[in-house]
PDB file of C-alpha atoms and ligand atoms in Angstrom:
ATOM      1  CA  MET A   1      49.561 324.606 236.356  1.00  0.00           C
ATOM      2  CA  PRO A   2      49.124 320.784 236.612  1.00  0.00           C
ATOM      3  CA  ASP A   3      52.007 318.884 238.194  1.00  0.00           C
ATOM      4  CA  ALA A   4      52.698 316.362 235.399  1.00  0.00           C
ATOM      5  CA  ASP A   5      55.394 314.475 237.335  1.00  0.00           C
ATOM      6  CA  ASP A   6      53.004 313.662 240.176  1.00  0.00           C
ATOM      7  CA  ILE A   7      50.189 312.177 238.126  1.00  0.00           C
ATOM      8  CA  LEU A   8      51.157 308.487 238.208  1.00  0.00           C
ATOM      9  CA  GLU A   9      51.993 308.406 241.931  1.00  0.00           C
ATOM     10  CA  ARG A  10      48.659 309.860 243.048  1.00  0.00           C
ATOM     11  CA  LYS A  11      46.297 307.909 240.808  1.00  0.00           C
ATOM     12  CA  ASN A  12      44.691 304.684 242.005  1.00  0.00           C
ATOM     13  CA  PHE A  13      43.562 302.220 239.351  1.00  0.00           C
ATOM     14  CA  TYR A  14      42.374 299.625 241.921  1.00  0.00           C
ATOM     15  CA  LEU A  15      44.372 296.966 240.085  1.00  0.00           C
ATOM     16  CA  GLU A  16      43.122 294.236 242.432  1.00  0.00           C
ATOM     17  CA  VAL A  17      39.424 295.063 241.776  1.00  0.00           C
ATOM     18  CA  PRO A  18      38.013 293.579 238.557  1.00  0.00           C
ATOM     19  CA  GLN A  19      35.588 295.864 236.745  1.00  0.00           C
ATOM     20  CA  THR A  20      32.066 294.646 237.419  1.00  0.00           C
ATOM     21  CA  SER A  21      29.526 293.977 234.715  1.00  0.00           C
ATOM     22  CA  LYS A  22      26.199 293.003 236.217  1.00  0.00           C
ATOM     23  CA  ALA A  23      23.335 291.587 234.201  1.00  0.00           C
ATOM     24  CA  PHE A  24      20.380 293.956 233.869  1.00  0.00           C
ATOM     25  CA  ALA A  25      17.789 292.302 236.054  1.00  0.00           C
ATOM     26  CA  LEU A  26      14.577 293.348 234.312  1.00  0.00           C
ATOM     27  CA  LYS A  27      13.030 290.387 232.509  1.00  0.00           C
ATOM     28  CA  GLY A  28      14.063 290.049 228.886  1.00  0.00           C
ATOM     29  CA  SER A  29      15.990 293.318 228.840  1.00  0.00           C
ATOM     30  CA  ASN A  30      19.631 292.373 229.310  1.00  0.00           C
ATOM     31  CA  ALA A  31      20.537 292.678 225.637  1.00  0.00           C
ATOM     32  CA  LEU A  32      19.231 296.227 225.290  1.00  0.00           C
ATOM     33  CA  ASP A  33      21.352 299.325 224.854  1.00  0.00           C
ATOM     34  CA  TRP A  34      22.294 301.617 227.757  1.00  0.00           C
ATOM     35  CA  GLY A  35      19.670 304.266 227.025  1.00  0.00           C
ATOM     36  CA  MET A  36      16.865 301.712 226.876  1.00  0.00           C
ATOM     37  CA  LYS A  37      17.991 300.139 230.130  1.00  0.00           C
ATOM     38  CA  ASN A  38      18.339 303.500 231.805  1.00  0.00           C
ATOM     39  CA  ARG A  39      14.801 304.502 230.809  1.00  0.00           C
ATOM     40  CA  LEU A  40      13.374 301.129 231.845  1.00  0.00           C
ATOM     41  CA  ALA A  41      15.160 301.410 235.191  1.00  0.00           C
ATOM     42  CA  ARG A  42      13.386 304.722 235.758  1.00  0.00           C
ATOM     43  CA  ILE A  43      10.015 302.999 235.250  1.00  0.00           C
ATOM     44  CA  PHE A  44      10.709 299.628 236.934  1.00  0.00           C
ATOM     45  CA  LEU A  45      12.440 300.234 240.261  1.00  0.00           C
ATOM     46  CA  PRO A  46      15.820 298.486 240.126  1.00  0.00           C
ATOM     47  CA  ASP A  47      15.387 297.044 243.665  1.00  0.00           C
ATOM     48  CA  ASP A  48      12.492 294.785 242.722  1.00  0.00           C
ATOM     49  CA  CYS A  49      11.994 295.296 238.957  1.00  0.00           C
ATOM     50  CA  ARG A  50       8.405 296.316 239.655  1.00  0.00           C
ATOM     51  CA  THR A  51       6.385 299.439 238.957  1.00  0.00           C
ATOM     52  CA  VAL A  52       3.264 301.297 239.951  1.00  0.00           C
ATOM     53  CA  MET A  53       2.388 303.288 236.857  1.00  0.00           C
ATOM     54  CA  LEU A  54      -0.473 305.745 237.064  1.00  0.00           C
ATOM     55  CA  ALA A  55      -2.561 305.645 233.854  1.00  0.00           C
ATOM     56  CA  VAL A  56      -4.363 308.894 233.073  1.00  0.00           C
ATOM     57  CA  ASP A  57      -4.511 308.656 229.276  1.00  0.00           C
ATOM     58  CA  HIS A  58      -8.209 307.726 229.048  1.00  0.00           C
ATOM     59  CA  GLY A  59      -9.238 311.058 227.535  1.00  0.00           C
ATOM     60  CA  TYR A  60      -7.586 310.156 224.238  1.00  0.00           C
ATOM     61  CA  PHE A  61     -10.672 308.203 223.245  1.00  0.00           C
ATOM     62  CA  GLN A  62     -13.258 308.794 225.974  1.00  0.00           C
ATOM     63  CA  GLY A  63     -12.950 312.500 226.701  1.00  0.00           C
ATOM     64  CA  PRO A  64     -13.270 313.887 230.242  1.00  0.00           C
ATOM     65  CA  THR A  65     -13.378 310.586 232.105  1.00  0.00           C
ATOM     66  CA  THR A  66     -14.693 310.660 235.671  1.00  0.00           C
ATOM     67  CA  GLY A  67     -11.775 311.570 237.916  1.00  0.00           C
ATOM     68  CA  LEU A  68      -9.830 313.156 235.058  1.00  0.00           C
ATOM     69  CA  GLU A  69     -12.038 316.190 234.466  1.00  0.00           C
ATOM     70  CA  ARG A  70      -9.205 318.327 235.862  1.00  0.00           C
ATOM     71  CA  ILE A  71      -5.903 316.487 235.681  1.00  0.00           C
ATOM     72  CA  ASP A  72      -4.138 319.494 237.182  1.00  0.00           C
ATOM     73  CA  VAL A  73      -6.290 319.272 240.303  1.00  0.00           C
ATOM     74  CA  THR A  74      -6.741 315.534 240.804  1.00  0.00           C
ATOM     75  CA  ILE A  75      -3.661 313.894 239.328  1.00  0.00           C
ATOM     76  CA  CYS A  76      -0.793 316.201 240.294  1.00  0.00           C
ATOM     77  CA  PRO A  77      -1.065 315.272 244.000  1.00  0.00           C
ATOM     78  CA  LEU A  78      -0.699 311.593 243.083  1.00  0.00           C
ATOM     79  CA  ILE A  79       2.477 311.953 241.055  1.00  0.00           C
ATOM     80  CA  PRO A  80       4.855 311.640 244.030  1.00  0.00           C
ATOM     81  CA  TYR A  81       3.379 308.205 244.771  1.00  0.00           C
ATOM     82  CA  ALA A  82       3.605 306.863 241.216  1.00  0.00           C
ATOM     83  CA  ASP A  83       6.698 305.313 239.659  1.00  0.00           C
ATOM     84  CA  ALA A  84       5.646 306.557 236.212  1.00  0.00           C
ATOM     85  CA  LEU A  85       2.858 308.526 234.590  1.00  0.00           C
ATOM     86  CA  MET A  86       1.070 307.199 231.481  1.00  0.00           C
ATOM     87  CA  ILE A  87      -0.387 310.186 229.701  1.00  0.00           C
ATOM     88  CA  THR A  88      -1.048 311.835 226.323  1.00  0.00           C
ATOM     89  CA  ARG A  89       1.212 314.594 225.081  1.00  0.00           C
ATOM     90  CA  GLY A  90      -1.722 317.033 225.118  1.00  0.00           C
ATOM     91  CA  ALA A  91      -2.513 316.466 228.782  1.00  0.00           C
ATOM     92  CA  LEU A  92       1.181 316.399 229.643  1.00  0.00           C
ATOM     93  CA  ARG A  93       1.947 319.769 228.096  1.00  0.00           C
ATOM     94  CA  SER A  94      -1.228 321.461 229.278  1.00  0.00           C
ATOM     95  CA  THR A  95      -1.570 320.186 232.833  1.00  0.00           C
ATOM     96  CA  ILE A  96       1.600 318.587 234.212  1.00  0.00           C
ATOM     97  CA  PRO A  97       4.356 320.817 235.579  1.00  0.00           C
ATOM     98  CA  PRO A  98       7.629 320.159 233.743  1.00  0.00           C
ATOM     99  CA  GLU A  99       9.453 320.098 237.093  1.00  0.00           C
ATOM    100  CA  ILE A 100       8.262 316.563 237.795  1.00  0.00           C
ATOM    101  CA  THR A 101      11.025 313.996 237.864  1.00  0.00           C
ATOM    102  CA  LYS A 102       8.855 310.907 237.355  1.00  0.00           C
ATOM    103  CA  PRO A 103       9.208 309.117 234.000  1.00  0.00           C
ATOM    104  CA  VAL A 104       6.522 309.672 231.404  1.00  0.00           C
ATOM    105  CA  VAL A 105       5.075 306.787 229.404  1.00  0.00           C
ATOM    106  CA  LEU A 106       3.675 308.614 226.440  1.00  0.00           C
ATOM    107  CA  ARG A 107       0.420 307.486 224.833  1.00  0.00           C
ATOM    108  CA  SER A 108       1.479 307.323 221.188  1.00  0.00           C
ATOM    109  CA  SER A 109      -1.521 305.839 219.377  1.00  0.00           C
ATOM    110  CA  GLY A 110      -5.027 307.195 218.927  1.00  0.00           C
ATOM    111  CA  GLY A 111      -7.453 308.204 216.243  1.00  0.00           C
ATOM    112  CA  GLN A 112     -10.817 306.858 217.370  1.00  0.00           C
ATOM    113  CA  SER A 113     -13.440 307.660 220.005  1.00  0.00           C
ATOM    114  CA  ILE A 114     -15.915 305.676 222.070  1.00  0.00           C
ATOM    115  CA  LEU A 115     -18.456 306.583 219.383  1.00  0.00           C
ATOM    116  CA  LYS A 116     -16.675 304.513 216.747  1.00  0.00           C
ATOM    117  CA  GLU A 117     -14.800 301.238 216.245  1.00  0.00           C
ATOM    118  CA  LEU A 118     -12.162 301.233 219.004  1.00  0.00           C
ATOM    119  CA  SER A 119      -9.465 299.334 217.148  1.00  0.00           C
ATOM    120  CA  ASN A 120      -9.234 301.941 214.390  1.00  0.00           C
ATOM    121  CA  GLU A 121      -6.066 303.641 215.627  1.00  0.00           C
ATOM    122  CA  ARG A 122      -3.043 305.219 214.031  1.00  0.00           C
ATOM    123  CA  ILE A 123       0.240 306.441 215.388  1.00  0.00           C
ATOM    124  CA  ALA A 124      -0.508 309.740 217.054  1.00  0.00           C
ATOM    125  CA  VAL A 125       2.928 311.087 218.036  1.00  0.00           C
ATOM    126  CA  ASP A 126       6.129 311.752 216.085  1.00  0.00           C
ATOM    127  CA  ILE A 127       9.194 310.238 217.687  1.00  0.00           C
ATOM    128  CA  GLU A 128      10.799 313.707 217.641  1.00  0.00           C
ATOM    129  CA  ASP A 129       7.972 315.018 219.789  1.00  0.00           C
ATOM    130  CA  ALA A 130       8.337 312.105 222.195  1.00  0.00           C
ATOM    131  CA  VAL A 131      12.005 313.031 222.559  1.00  0.00           C
ATOM    132  CA  ARG A 132      11.028 316.681 223.039  1.00  0.00           C
ATOM    133  CA  VAL A 133       8.803 315.843 226.030  1.00  0.00           C
ATOM    134  CA  ASN A 134      11.504 313.551 227.419  1.00  0.00           C
ATOM    135  CA  ALA A 135       9.379 310.404 227.207  1.00  0.00           C
ATOM    136  CA  SER A 136      10.799 307.386 229.014  1.00  0.00           C
ATOM    137  CA  ALA A 137       8.597 305.009 227.018  1.00  0.00           C
ATOM    138  CA  LEU A 138       6.036 305.007 224.215  1.00  0.00           C
ATOM    139  CA  ALA A 139       2.639 303.318 224.600  1.00  0.00           C
ATOM    140  CA  VAL A 140       0.737 301.862 221.679  1.00  0.00           C
ATOM    141  CA  GLN A 141      -2.543 299.938 221.590  1.00  0.00           C
ATOM    142  CA  VAL A 142      -2.605 296.552 219.848  1.00  0.00           C
ATOM    143  CA  TYR A 143      -5.945 294.927 219.013  1.00  0.00           C
ATOM    144  CA  ILE A 144      -5.287 291.244 218.473  1.00  0.00           C
ATOM    145  CA  GLY A 145      -8.456 289.742 216.981  1.00  0.00           C
ATOM    146  CA  GLY A 146      -9.929 293.205 216.508  1.00  0.00           C
ATOM    147  CA  VAL A 147     -11.350 294.661 213.308  1.00  0.00           C
ATOM    148  CA  HIS A 148      -8.122 296.618 212.713  1.00  0.00           C
ATOM    149  CA  GLU A 149      -5.710 294.027 214.068  1.00  0.00           C
ATOM    150  CA  HIS A 150      -3.313 294.355 211.132  1.00  0.00           C
ATOM    151  CA  GLU A 151      -3.090 298.164 211.307  1.00  0.00           C
ATOM    152  CA  SER A 152      -2.627 298.161 215.074  1.00  0.00           C
ATOM    153  CA  ILE A 153       0.199 295.624 214.805  1.00  0.00           C
ATOM    154  CA  GLY A 154       1.690 297.877 212.124  1.00  0.00           C
ATOM    155  CA  ASN A 155       1.500 300.786 214.579  1.00  0.00           C
ATOM    156  CA  LEU A 156       3.368 298.742 217.173  1.00  0.00           C
ATOM    157  CA  VAL A 157       6.095 297.811 214.704  1.00  0.00           C
ATOM    158  CA  GLU A 158       6.560 301.427 213.614  1.00  0.00           C
ATOM    159  CA  ILE A 159       6.664 302.699 217.175  1.00  0.00           C
ATOM    160  CA  VAL A 160       9.177 300.015 218.171  1.00  0.00           C
ATOM    161  CA  ASN A 161      11.384 300.930 215.203  1.00  0.00           C
ATOM    162  CA  ALA A 162      11.228 304.639 216.027  1.00  0.00           C
ATOM    163  CA  GLY A 163      11.811 303.989 219.737  1.00  0.00           C
ATOM    164  CA  ASN A 164      14.786 301.751 218.989  1.00  0.00           C
ATOM    165  CA  ARG A 165      16.390 304.517 216.916  1.00  0.00           C
ATOM    166  CA  HIS A 166      16.264 306.806 219.946  1.00  0.00           C
ATOM    167  CA  GLY A 167      16.720 304.374 222.820  1.00  0.00           C
ATOM    168  CA  ILE A 168      13.115 304.764 223.996  1.00  0.00           C
ATOM    169  CA  PRO A 169      11.315 301.567 225.035  1.00  0.00           C
ATOM    170  CA  THR A 170       7.823 300.686 223.830  1.00  0.00           C
ATOM    171  CA  MET A 171       4.923 299.459 225.926  1.00  0.00           C
ATOM    172  CA  ALA A 172       2.298 297.563 223.929  1.00  0.00           C
ATOM    173  CA  VAL A 173      -1.206 297.787 225.362  1.00  0.00           C
ATOM    174  CA  THR A 174      -3.436 294.833 224.573  1.00  0.00           C
ATOM    175  CA  GLY A 175      -6.801 296.365 223.730  1.00  0.00           C
ATOM    176  CA  VAL A 176      -9.543 293.756 223.980  1.00  0.00           C
ATOM    177  CA  GLY A 177     -12.691 294.250 221.913  1.00  0.00           C
ATOM    178  CA  LYS A 178     -16.070 293.707 223.605  1.00  0.00           C
ATOM    179  CA  GLU A 179     -16.643 290.514 221.659  1.00  0.00           C
ATOM    180  CA  LEU A 180     -13.395 288.872 222.894  1.00  0.00           C
ATOM    181  CA  ALA A 181     -12.929 286.988 226.171  1.00  0.00           C
ATOM    182  CA  ARG A 182     -10.147 288.229 228.445  1.00  0.00           C
ATOM    183  CA  ASP A 183      -9.033 284.699 229.228  1.00  0.00           C
ATOM    184  CA  ALA A 184      -5.549 283.224 229.494  1.00  0.00           C
ATOM    185  CA  LYS A 185      -5.669 281.813 225.986  1.00  0.00           C
ATOM    186  CA  TYR A 186      -6.416 285.195 224.433  1.00  0.00           C
ATOM    187  CA  LEU A 187      -4.122 287.210 226.707  1.00  0.00           C
ATOM    188  CA  GLY A 188      -1.292 284.719 226.202  1.00  0.00           C
ATOM    189  CA  LEU A 189      -1.682 285.082 222.431  1.00  0.00           C
ATOM    190  CA  ALA A 190      -1.880 288.878 222.496  1.00  0.00           C
ATOM    191  CA  THR A 191       0.972 289.534 224.924  1.00  0.00           C
ATOM    192  CA  ARG A 192       3.311 287.087 223.207  1.00  0.00           C
ATOM    193  CA  ILE A 193       2.672 288.630 219.787  1.00  0.00           C
ATOM    194  CA  CYS A 194       3.458 292.086 221.209  1.00  0.00           C
ATOM    195  CA  ALA A 195       6.724 290.886 222.758  1.00  0.00           C
ATOM    196  CA  GLU A 196       7.769 288.981 219.635  1.00  0.00           C
ATOM    197  CA  LEU A 197       7.271 292.121 217.559  1.00  0.00           C
ATOM    198  CA  GLY A 198       9.588 294.086 219.831  1.00  0.00           C
ATOM    199  CA  ALA A 199       7.553 295.594 222.668  1.00  0.00           C
ATOM    200  CA  ASN A 200       9.836 296.073 225.680  1.00  0.00           C
ATOM    201  CA  PHE A 201       6.957 295.612 228.118  1.00  0.00           C
ATOM    202  CA  VAL A 202       3.276 294.871 227.752  1.00  0.00           C
ATOM    203  CA  LYS A 203       0.180 296.184 229.472  1.00  0.00           C
ATOM    204  CA  THR A 204      -2.588 293.628 229.684  1.00  0.00           C
ATOM    205  CA  TYR A 205      -5.420 292.453 231.894  1.00  0.00           C
ATOM    206  CA  TYR A 206      -5.359 290.077 234.807  1.00  0.00           C
ATOM    207  CA  CYS A 207      -7.351 286.858 234.378  1.00  0.00           C
ATOM    208  CA  GLU A 208      -8.431 284.665 237.281  1.00  0.00           C
ATOM    209  CA  LYS A 209      -7.360 281.411 235.647  1.00  0.00           C
ATOM    210  CA  GLY A 210      -3.998 280.872 233.997  1.00  0.00           C
ATOM    211  CA  PHE A 211      -2.400 284.290 234.468  1.00  0.00           C
ATOM    212  CA  ALA A 212       0.874 282.717 235.619  1.00  0.00           C
ATOM    213  CA  ALA A 213       1.145 280.984 232.232  1.00  0.00           C
ATOM    214  CA  VAL A 214       0.391 284.266 230.431  1.00  0.00           C
ATOM    215  CA  ALA A 215       3.221 285.972 232.355  1.00  0.00           C
ATOM    216  CA  ALA A 216       5.628 283.077 231.875  1.00  0.00           C
ATOM    217  CA  GLY A 217       4.903 282.933 228.140  1.00  0.00           C
ATOM    218  CA  CYS A 218       5.654 286.613 227.655  1.00  0.00           C
ATOM    219  CA  PRO A 219       9.439 287.143 227.527  1.00  0.00           C
ATOM    220  CA  VAL A 220       9.226 290.793 228.653  1.00  0.00           C
ATOM    221  CA  PRO A 221       7.589 292.324 231.755  1.00  0.00           C
ATOM    222  CA  LEU A 222       3.807 292.492 232.015  1.00  0.00           C
ATOM    223  CA  VAL A 223       1.940 295.209 233.851  1.00  0.00           C
ATOM    224  CA  ILE A 224      -1.779 294.945 234.440  1.00  0.00           C
ATOM    225  CA  ALA A 225      -4.474 297.512 233.809  1.00  0.00           C
ATOM    226  CA  GLY A 226      -6.962 298.083 236.570  1.00  0.00           C
ATOM    227  CA  GLY A 227     -10.006 298.163 234.291  1.00  0.00           C
ATOM    228  CA  LYS A 228     -13.360 299.480 235.466  1.00  0.00           C
ATOM    229  CA  LYS A 229     -13.609 300.752 239.030  1.00  0.00           C
ATOM    230  CA  LEU A 230     -13.894 297.913 241.545  1.00  0.00           C
ATOM    231  CA  PRO A 231     -14.335 297.991 245.312  1.00  0.00           C
ATOM    232  CA  GLU A 232     -10.879 298.890 246.672  1.00  0.00           C
ATOM    233  CA  ILE A 233     -10.293 295.503 248.332  1.00  0.00           C
ATOM    234  CA  ASP A 234     -11.006 293.747 245.023  1.00  0.00           C
ATOM    235  CA  ALA A 235      -8.609 295.989 243.102  1.00  0.00           C
ATOM    236  CA  LEU A 236      -5.929 295.289 245.704  1.00  0.00           C
ATOM    237  CA  ARG A 237      -6.612 291.546 245.483  1.00  0.00           C
ATOM    238  CA  MET A 238      -6.246 291.692 241.706  1.00  0.00           C
ATOM    239  CA  ALA A 239      -2.934 293.564 241.974  1.00  0.00           C
ATOM    240  CA  TYR A 240      -1.703 291.097 244.608  1.00  0.00           C
ATOM    241  CA  ARG A 241      -2.569 288.051 242.535  1.00  0.00           C
ATOM    242  CA  ALA A 242      -1.083 289.583 239.406  1.00  0.00           C
ATOM    243  CA  VAL A 243       2.315 290.306 240.970  1.00  0.00           C
ATOM    244  CA  SER A 244       2.299 286.975 242.847  1.00  0.00           C
ATOM    245  CA  GLU A 245       1.710 285.223 239.510  1.00  0.00           C
ATOM    246  CA  GLY A 246       4.441 287.022 237.602  1.00  0.00           C
ATOM    247  CA  ALA A 247       3.348 290.544 236.683  1.00  0.00           C
ATOM    248  CA  ALA A 248       5.956 293.262 237.141  1.00  0.00           C
ATOM    249  CA  GLY A 249       3.401 295.657 238.547  1.00  0.00           C
ATOM    250  CA  VAL A 250       0.399 297.685 237.516  1.00  0.00           C
ATOM    251  CA  ASP A 251      -0.479 300.473 235.140  1.00  0.00           C
ATOM    252  CA  MET A 252      -3.625 301.455 236.995  1.00  0.00           C
ATOM    253  CA  GLY A 253      -5.988 304.298 236.303  1.00  0.00           C
ATOM    254  CA  ARG A 254      -9.654 304.260 237.311  1.00  0.00           C
ATOM    255  CA  ASN A 255      -9.124 302.041 240.337  1.00  0.00           C
ATOM    256  CA  ILE A 256      -6.916 304.785 241.724  1.00  0.00           C
ATOM    257  CA  PHE A 257      -8.225 308.123 240.496  1.00  0.00           C
ATOM    258  CA  GLN A 258     -11.921 307.187 240.810  1.00  0.00           C
ATOM    259  CA  CYS A 259     -11.515 306.248 244.499  1.00  0.00           C
ATOM    260  CA  ASP A 260     -12.859 308.475 247.238  1.00  0.00           C
ATOM    261  CA  ALA A 261      -9.279 308.735 248.471  1.00  0.00           C
ATOM    262  CA  PRO A 262      -6.941 308.325 245.487  1.00  0.00           C
ATOM    263  CA  LYS A 263      -3.801 309.239 247.393  1.00  0.00           C
ATOM    264  CA  ALA A 264      -4.567 306.592 249.999  1.00  0.00           C
ATOM    265  CA  MET A 265      -5.333 304.032 247.298  1.00  0.00           C
ATOM    266  CA  ILE A 266      -2.151 304.524 245.323  1.00  0.00           C
ATOM    267  CA  GLN A 267      -0.151 304.050 248.534  1.00  0.00           C
ATOM    268  CA  ALA A 268      -2.057 300.840 249.245  1.00  0.00           C
ATOM    269  CA  VAL A 269      -1.313 299.618 245.707  1.00  0.00           C
ATOM    270  CA  ARG A 270       2.354 300.459 246.259  1.00  0.00           C
ATOM    271  CA  ALA A 271       2.347 298.386 249.444  1.00  0.00           C
ATOM    272  CA  VAL A 272       1.084 295.380 247.476  1.00  0.00           C
ATOM    273  CA  VAL A 273       3.415 295.817 244.499  1.00  0.00           C
ATOM    274  CA  HIS A 274       6.622 296.867 246.200  1.00  0.00           C
ATOM    275  CA  GLU A 275       6.281 295.362 249.682  1.00  0.00           C
ATOM    276  CA  ASN A 276       4.312 292.187 248.872  1.00  0.00           C
ATOM    277  CA  GLU A 277       1.724 293.336 251.392  1.00  0.00           C
ATOM    278  CA  THR A 278      -1.431 291.207 251.493  1.00  0.00           C
ATOM    279  CA  PRO A 279      -4.555 292.811 250.038  1.00  0.00           C
ATOM    280  CA  GLU A 280      -6.182 292.793 253.481  1.00  0.00           C
ATOM    281  CA  ARG A 281      -3.297 294.673 255.125  1.00  0.00           C
ATOM    282  CA  ALA A 282      -3.044 297.039 252.186  1.00  0.00           C
ATOM    283  CA  TYR A 283      -6.768 297.708 252.498  1.00  0.00           C
ATOM    284  CA  ASP A 284      -6.297 298.504 256.199  1.00  0.00           C
ATOM    285  CA  LEU A 285      -3.590 300.956 255.132  1.00  0.00           C
ATOM    286  CA  TYR A 286      -6.013 302.468 252.620  1.00  0.00           C
ATOM    287  CA  LEU A 287      -8.678 302.912 255.303  1.00  0.00           C
ATOM    288  CA  SER A 288      -6.303 304.431 257.819  1.00  0.00           C
ATOM    289  CA  LEU A 289      -4.821 306.880 255.287  1.00  0.00           C
ATOM    290  CA  LYS A 290      -8.304 307.733 254.097  1.00  0.00           C
ATOM    291  CA  SER A 291      -9.573 308.455 257.598  1.00  0.00           C
ATOM    292  CA  ALA A 292      -6.479 310.545 258.247  1.00  0.00           C
ATOM    293  CA  GLY A 293      -7.576 312.709 255.338  1.00  0.00           C
ATOM    294  CA  GLU A 294      -5.135 311.426 252.750  1.00  0.00           C
ATOM    295  CA  GLY A 295      -6.577 311.701 249.274  1.00  0.00           C
ATOM    296  CA  SER A 296      -8.582 314.835 249.806  1.00  0.00           C
ATOM    297  CA  GLU A 297      -5.700 317.262 249.332  1.00  0.00           C
ATOM    298  CA  LEU A 298      -5.403 319.422 246.258  1.00  0.00           C
ATOM    299  CA  CYS A 299      -2.288 320.217 244.268  1.00  0.00           C
ATOM    300  CA  THR A 300      -1.034 323.261 246.113  1.00  0.00           C
ATOM    301  CA  ALA A 301       2.375 322.631 247.663  1.00  0.00           C
ATOM    302  CA  LYS A 302       5.289 322.550 245.258  1.00  0.00           C
ATOM    303  CA  THR A 303       6.780 319.562 247.073  1.00  0.00           C
ATOM    304  CA  GLN A 304       3.816 317.455 246.012  1.00  0.00           C
ATOM    305  CA  LEU A 305       4.764 317.656 242.392  1.00  0.00           C
ATOM    306  CA  ARG A 306       7.997 315.721 242.403  1.00  0.00           C
TER     307      ARG A 306
HETATM  308  C1  5RP B 417      -6.921 301.785 227.298  1.00  0.00           C
HETATM  309  C2  5RP B 417      -5.884 302.172 228.249  1.00  0.00           C
HETATM  310  C3  5RP B 417      -6.211 303.258 229.121  1.00  0.00           C
HETATM  311  O1  5RP B 417      -6.725 304.377 228.662  1.00  0.00           O
HETATM  312  C4  5RP B 417      -5.847 303.174 230.519  1.00  0.00           C
HETATM  313  O2  5RP B 417      -4.491 303.216 230.629  1.00  0.00           O
HETATM  314  C5  5RP B 417      -6.533 302.052 231.243  1.00  0.00           C
HETATM  315  O3  5RP B 417      -6.233 302.040 232.628  1.00  0.00           O
HETATM  316  P1  5RP B 417      -7.300 301.472 233.669  1.00  0.00           P
HETATM  317  O4  5RP B 417      -7.995 300.319 233.016  1.00  0.00           O
HETATM  318  O5  5RP B 417      -6.500 301.017 234.846  1.00  0.00           O
HETATM  319  O6  5RP B 417      -8.258 302.589 234.017  1.00  0.00           O
HETATM  320  O7  5RP B 417      -4.817 301.605 228.283  1.00  0.00           O
HETATM  321  O8  5RP B 417      -6.752 300.457 226.943  1.00  0.00           O
END
């Protein structure tokens, strides 16, 4: 039976310690609700507000992409080294063990293939299903200047509205049609439109000239895509420049999973993003991990999954 008389004497309300209320450090996110912030803090590490997301959603429009033929075999071993996994709900349910603790950024638009007009997308996931798979963010493609610009912006707006109802942030992905230049003028336009319409963070491309202005002009965090496979040192240089010029990290796919040693590469990318390591030193790390056999292991030990 509780001792009611003793309650006040034993409790300590730390009367001399004011309750703290720290600003949420992630760019442009301080006014969000608790659930949004909590999910964003799972994706962007609170220590540095940066992330290394592993993008493996390519199959949603290009089928069995090289390196993703067997996600269960090639991607599971990389999950421990990623801060978040960008993936479709189909691949998630069929190939990723539900025991993983890494946040999922759920590909939520689709509806076209490489055989057709790429900008012709629709929303491809119900918000209820995103909740069911415990998504930490929703990803939607936006084709500024594309044939279906208007519809893709509509998809973003609907996803943002649905995400806001459930406290799930939205990542807009700036899809760039073949006919458009990936320069600072275009990327600045596209990323700003996405942020203005409510995206909580934006995936875009790095550009050699003017990227700092693109990042500064976007009021929410930017992460960069890797794009087509590059020599490892070049991919590391791109990541280094991007974070030095204001990106909050990478959402990289082919430049990791198409490497000879993907596990070594994702660790080298981490060194750049989270430790500000130079591309040259990160490349040395890549080579030493690769020669030590990192990157050739398959998904066998249960500890590798988490
Ligand atoms: C398409 C996408 C992807 O499918 C993917 O995430 C791209 O990643 P990467 O360019 O690094 O392979 O977002 O626009």
